[in-house]
């Protein structure tokens, strides 16, 4: 059981270049998320998808776009990379409400370390 | 809005010492509370959680109790090991809705345990 898989693991971009970070989960979760992690700031939510066919902005969406390709896959695109987007990016997925009520929490991928020069 | 505040790090302990990492939160309603752990070069792993007041989450010798009166969820372990060296994140998710992985994180606390 692979859980949440992200590609690539490392990437260096030049300012202005574009790229897409890929994420796939095999846990049949409805909801998926993209976070970025910066030193001293914890993780901040960029975008999320509560269910297939829907996406919503999180705390720091500027400069990013997302696509929920199907239930398994949720991609993050940087159209014109900037040095401020140098970060570690994590994809996550979560279940929805259970019969006993919400349990909460999320499962995370291994991360993509992105450097923009 | 929601927020989580963790104690400043880094925390350095000797093996078998007692660990406390403080976490307080601000949230509307009744959030679920979590501790995540991140080992070097890896993603975050759920360590423990509590979904209502007075619940105690526990895992791998770590414990945390959901205290609504003090809005706290402090992480404790009676005897740490070198293998516990990692970054620990406190987080909350809002109650209701459908996106239970929509988390608000604290800034993280680096723990280093020496032999």
Short mmCIF file of N, CA and C in Angstrom, two decimals, chain B residues 2-8 21-26 35 71-74 89-92 104-109:
data_model
loop_
_atom_site.label_atom_id
_atom_site.label_comp_id
_atom_site.label_asym_id
_atom_site.label_seq_id
_atom_site.Cartn_x
_atom_site.Cartn_y
_atom_site.Cartn_z
N UNK B 2 -8.60 30.27 12.91
CA UNK B 2 -7.91 29.24 13.69
C UNK B 2 -6.41 29.48 13.74
N UNK B 3 -5.79 29.15 14.86
CA UNK B 3 -4.34 29.25 14.97
C UNK B 3 -3.83 28.24 15.99
N UNK B 4 -2.57 27.87 15.82
CA UNK B 4 -1.90 26.93 16.73
C UNK B 4 -0.54 27.51 17.10
N UNK B 5 -0.23 27.49 18.39
CA UNK B 5 1.05 28.01 18.88
C UNK B 5 1.78 26.90 19.62
N UNK B 6 3.00 26.62 19.18
CA UNK B 6 3.84 25.61 19.85
C UNK B 6 4.98 26.29 20.58
N UNK B 7 5.52 25.59 21.56
CA UNK B 7 6.66 26.13 22.28
C UNK B 7 7.84 26.26 21.32
N UNK B 8 8.65 27.27 21.62
CA UNK B 8 9.83 27.49 20.78
C UNK B 8 10.81 26.35 20.95
N UNK B 21 6.19 19.03 25.08
CA UNK B 21 6.13 20.08 24.06
C UNK B 21 4.75 20.72 24.17
N UNK B 22 4.75 22.00 24.49
CA UNK B 22 3.49 22.70 24.71
C UNK B 22 2.83 23.10 23.40
N UNK B 23 1.50 23.03 23.39
CA UNK B 23 0.71 23.43 22.23
C UNK B 23 -0.59 24.05 22.74
N UNK B 24 -0.90 25.24 22.29
CA UNK B 24 -2.18 25.88 22.57
C UNK B 24 -2.82 26.28 21.26
N UNK B 25 -4.13 26.40 21.26
CA UNK B 25 -4.82 26.68 20.03
C UNK B 25 -5.91 27.73 20.23
N UNK B 26 -6.31 28.32 19.13
CA UNK B 26 -7.46 29.21 19.06
C UNK B 26 -8.33 28.72 17.93
N UNK B 35 -1.12 15.57 16.70
CA UNK B 35 0.32 15.73 16.69
C UNK B 35 0.86 14.90 15.52
N UNK B 71 -7.49 25.39 26.37
CA UNK B 71 -7.23 25.31 24.91
C UNK B 71 -5.82 24.81 24.64
N UNK B 72 -5.52 23.64 25.21
CA UNK B 72 -4.16 23.10 25.08
C UNK B 72 -4.19 21.64 24.67
N UNK B 73 -3.06 21.20 24.12
CA UNK B 73 -2.90 19.80 23.68
C UNK B 73 -1.42 19.48 23.76
N UNK B 74 -0.88 19.47 24.97
CA UNK B 74 0.56 19.30 25.18
C UNK B 74 0.99 17.86 24.94
N UNK B 89 4.84 18.54 15.06
CA UNK B 89 3.88 19.58 14.70
C UNK B 89 2.55 19.33 15.39
N UNK B 90 2.04 20.35 16.03
CA UNK B 90 0.68 20.33 16.56
C UNK B 90 -0.23 20.92 15.49
N UNK B 91 -1.44 20.38 15.36
CA UNK B 91 -2.34 20.86 14.31
C UNK B 91 -3.79 20.67 14.75
N UNK B 92 -4.66 21.42 14.10
CA UNK B 92 -6.10 21.25 14.36
C UNK B 92 -6.85 21.24 13.04
N UNK B 104 -4.67 23.33 10.29
CA UNK B 104 -3.90 24.50 10.68
C UNK B 104 -2.77 24.00 11.57
N UNK B 105 -1.52 24.32 11.18
CA UNK B 105 -0.36 23.80 11.88
C UNK B 105 0.30 24.84 12.76
N UNK B 106 0.94 24.37 13.82
CA UNK B 106 1.90 25.18 14.55
C UNK B 106 3.20 25.22 13.77
N UNK B 107 4.16 25.96 14.26
CA UNK B 107 5.40 26.18 13.51
C UNK B 107 6.37 25.01 13.59
N UNK B 108 6.09 24.04 14.44
CA UNK B 108 6.97 22.89 14.57
C UNK B 108 8.01 23.07 15.66
N UNK B 109 8.36 21.98 16.33
CA UNK B 109 9.38 21.98 17.37
C UNK B 109 10.40 20.89 17.04
#
